[in-house]
Amino acid sequence: MLFEYFYKAGIPVQYHKNDIIYMQEDTSNSLYLIKKGRVRVFLIMQNGEELTFTILDNGDIFGDSSFFQNYFCYGY
């Protein structure tokens, strides 16, 4: 199962409620696997309004689009 692969290969990092993992302008060179908890993926509009795309939960992976964009563009 992919969950076990990522869990064994990764480095555990703990975030707290309302921590920001990365902002929309940031690039990420990491994939994130949620072991426990929830993550809200959202966009901050020009008027300051927050538009929620999805809520991720245990076992979900995110950061993949930025990771792969950086990997293939910059050859990590």
Coordinates of N, CA and C in Angstrom, one line a residue:
M1 N 0.8 -1.2 0.0 CA 0.0 0.0 0.0 C 0.9 1.2 0.0
L2 N 0.5 2.3 -0.7 CA 1.3 3.5 -0.8 C 1.5 4.2 0.5
F3 N 0.5 4.1 1.4 CA 0.6 4.8 2.7 C 1.8 4.2 3.4
E4 N 2.0 2.9 3.5 CA 3.1 2.3 4.2 C 4.4 2.8 3.6
Y5 N 4.5 2.8 2.2 CA 5.7 3.2 1.6 C 6.1 4.6 1.9
F6 N 5.2 5.6 1.8 CA 5.5 7.0 2.2 C 5.8 7.1 3.7
Y7 N 5.1 6.4 4.5 CA 5.3 6.5 5.9 C 6.7 6.0 6.3
K8 N 7.2 5.0 5.7 CA 8.5 4.4 6.0 C 9.6 5.3 5.4
A9 N 9.4 5.9 4.2 CA 10.4 6.7 3.5 C 10.5 8.1 4.0
G10 N 9.4 8.6 4.7 CA 9.4 10.0 5.0 C 10.0 10.4 6.3
I11 N 10.0 11.6 6.6 CA 10.5 12.2 7.9 C 9.3 12.8 8.6
P12 N 8.9 12.3 9.7 CA 7.7 12.8 10.4 C 7.9 14.3 10.8
V13 N 6.9 15.1 10.6 CA 6.8 16.5 11.0 C 5.5 16.7 11.6
Q14 N 5.5 17.4 12.7 CA 4.2 17.7 13.4 C 3.8 19.1 13.2
Y15 N 2.6 19.3 12.8 CA 2.0 20.7 12.7 C 0.9 20.8 13.7
H16 N 0.6 22.0 14.1 CA -0.5 22.2 15.1 C -1.7 22.9 14.3
K17 N -2.8 22.8 15.0 CA -4.0 23.4 14.4 C -3.8 24.9 14.0
N18 N -4.2 25.2 12.8 CA -4.0 26.6 12.2 C -2.6 26.9 11.7
D19 N -1.7 25.9 11.8 CA -0.3 26.2 11.2 C -0.5 26.2 9.7
I20 N 0.3 27.0 9.1 CA 0.3 27.0 7.6 C 1.5 26.2 7.2
I21 N 1.3 25.2 6.3 CA 2.3 24.3 5.9 C 3.1 25.0 4.7
Y22 N 2.4 25.5 3.8 CA 3.0 26.4 2.8 C 1.9 27.2 2.1
M23 N 2.4 28.4 1.6 CA 1.4 29.3 1.0 C 1.4 29.1 -0.5
Q24 N 0.4 29.7 -1.1 CA 0.1 29.4 -2.5 C 1.2 29.9 -3.4
E25 N 2.0 30.9 -3.0 CA 3.1 31.4 -3.8 C 4.4 30.6 -3.6
D26 N 4.4 29.8 -2.6 CA 5.6 29.0 -2.3 C 5.8 27.8 -3.2
T27 N 7.0 27.3 -3.4 CA 7.2 26.1 -4.0 C 7.5 25.0 -3.0
S28 N 7.2 23.8 -3.3 CA 7.5 22.7 -2.3 C 8.3 21.7 -2.9
N29 N 9.3 21.2 -2.2 CA 10.1 20.1 -2.7 C 9.8 18.8 -1.9
S30 N 8.6 18.8 -1.3 CA 8.2 17.7 -0.4 C 6.8 17.2 -0.8
L31 N 6.5 16.0 -0.5 CA 5.2 15.4 -0.6 C 4.8 15.3 0.9
Y32 N 3.5 15.5 1.2 CA 3.0 15.4 2.5 C 2.0 14.3 2.6
L33 N 2.1 13.4 3.6 CA 1.2 12.3 3.9 C 0.6 12.6 5.3
I34 N -0.7 12.7 5.3 CA -1.4 13.0 6.6 C -1.6 11.7 7.4
K35 N -0.8 11.6 8.5 CA -0.9 10.4 9.3 C -2.1 10.6 10.3
K36 N -2.3 11.8 10.8 CA -3.4 12.0 11.7 C -3.8 13.5 11.7
G37 N -5.1 13.7 11.5 CA -5.5 15.1 11.5 C -6.2 15.4 10.1
R38 N -6.4 16.7 9.9 CA -7.0 17.2 8.7 C -6.2 18.5 8.2
V39 N -6.2 18.7 6.9 CA -5.6 19.8 6.3 C -6.6 20.5 5.3
R40 N -6.7 21.8 5.5 CA -7.6 22.5 4.5 C -6.7 23.1 3.4
V41 N -7.1 22.9 2.2 CA -6.4 23.4 1.0 C -7.3 24.6 0.5
F42 N -6.7 25.8 0.5 CA -7.5 26.9 0.2 C -6.6 28.0 -0.6
L43 N -7.3 28.9 -1.2 CA -6.7 29.9 -2.0 C -7.2 31.3 -1.4
I44 N -6.3 32.2 -1.2 CA -6.6 33.5 -0.7 C -6.8 34.4 -2.0
M45 N -8.1 34.9 -2.1 CA -8.4 35.7 -3.2 C -7.8 37.1 -3.1
Q46 N -7.8 37.9 -4.1 CA -7.3 39.3 -4.1 C -8.0 40.2 -3.1
N47 N -9.3 39.9 -2.8 CA -10.0 40.7 -1.9 C -9.8 40.2 -0.4
G48 N -9.0 39.2 -0.3 CA -8.7 38.6 1.1 C -9.6 37.5 1.5
E49 N -10.6 37.2 0.7 CA -11.5 36.1 0.9 C -10.8 34.7 0.7
E50 N -11.1 33.8 1.6 CA -10.5 32.4 1.5 C -11.5 31.5 0.8
L51 N -11.0 30.9 -0.3 CA -11.8 29.9 -1.0 C -11.3 28.5 -0.8
T52 N -12.0 27.7 0.0 CA -11.6 26.3 0.3 C -11.8 25.4 -0.9
F53 N -10.8 24.7 -1.3 CA -10.9 23.7 -2.3 C -11.3 22.3 -1.8
T54 N -10.7 21.9 -0.7 CA -10.9 20.6 -0.1 C -10.4 20.5 1.3
I55 N -10.9 19.6 2.0 CA -10.3 19.2 3.3 C -9.8 17.8 3.2
L56 N -8.5 17.7 3.5 CA -7.8 16.4 3.4 C -7.8 15.7 4.8
D57 N -7.7 14.4 4.8 CA -7.8 13.6 6.0 C -6.8 12.6 6.1
N58 N -6.8 11.8 7.2 CA -5.8 10.7 7.4 C -5.6 9.9 6.1
G59 N -4.3 9.7 5.8 CA -4.0 8.9 4.6 C -3.9 9.6 3.3
D60 N -4.4 10.9 3.3 CA -4.3 11.7 2.1 C -2.9 12.2 1.9
I61 N -2.5 12.4 0.6 CA -1.2 12.9 0.2 C -1.5 14.2 -0.5
F62 N -0.6 15.2 -0.2 CA -0.8 16.5 -0.9 C 0.6 17.1 -1.1
G63 N 0.7 18.2 -1.9 CA 2.0 18.8 -2.3 C 2.6 18.2 -3.5
D64 N 1.9 17.2 -4.1 CA 2.4 16.5 -5.2 C 2.6 17.4 -6.5
S65 N 1.6 18.3 -6.7 CA 1.7 19.1 -7.9 C 2.9 20.0 -7.9
S66 N 3.2 20.6 -6.8 CA 4.3 21.5 -6.7 C 5.6 20.7 -6.7
F67 N 5.6 19.6 -6.0 CA 6.8 18.7 -5.9 C 7.2 18.3 -7.3
F68 N 6.3 17.7 -8.1 CA 6.6 17.2 -9.4 C 7.0 18.3 -10.3
Q69 N 6.3 19.5 -10.2 CA 6.7 20.6 -11.1 C 8.1 21.0 -10.8
N70 N 8.5 21.1 -9.6 CA 9.9 21.4 -9.2 C 10.9 20.3 -9.6
Y71 N 10.5 19.0 -9.4 CA 11.3 17.9 -9.8 C 11.6 17.9 -11.2
F72 N 10.6 18.0 -12.1 CA 10.9 17.9 -13.5 C 11.4 19.2 -14.1
C73 N 11.2 20.3 -13.5 CA 11.7 21.6 -14.1 C 13.1 21.8 -13.6
Y74 N 13.4 21.4 -12.4 CA 14.8 21.7 -11.9 C 15.6 20.5 -11.7
G75 N 15.1 19.3 -11.9 CA 15.9 18.1 -11.9 C 16.4 17.7 -10.5
Y76 N 15.6 17.8 -9.5 CA 16.0 17.4 -8.1 C 16.3 15.9 -8.1

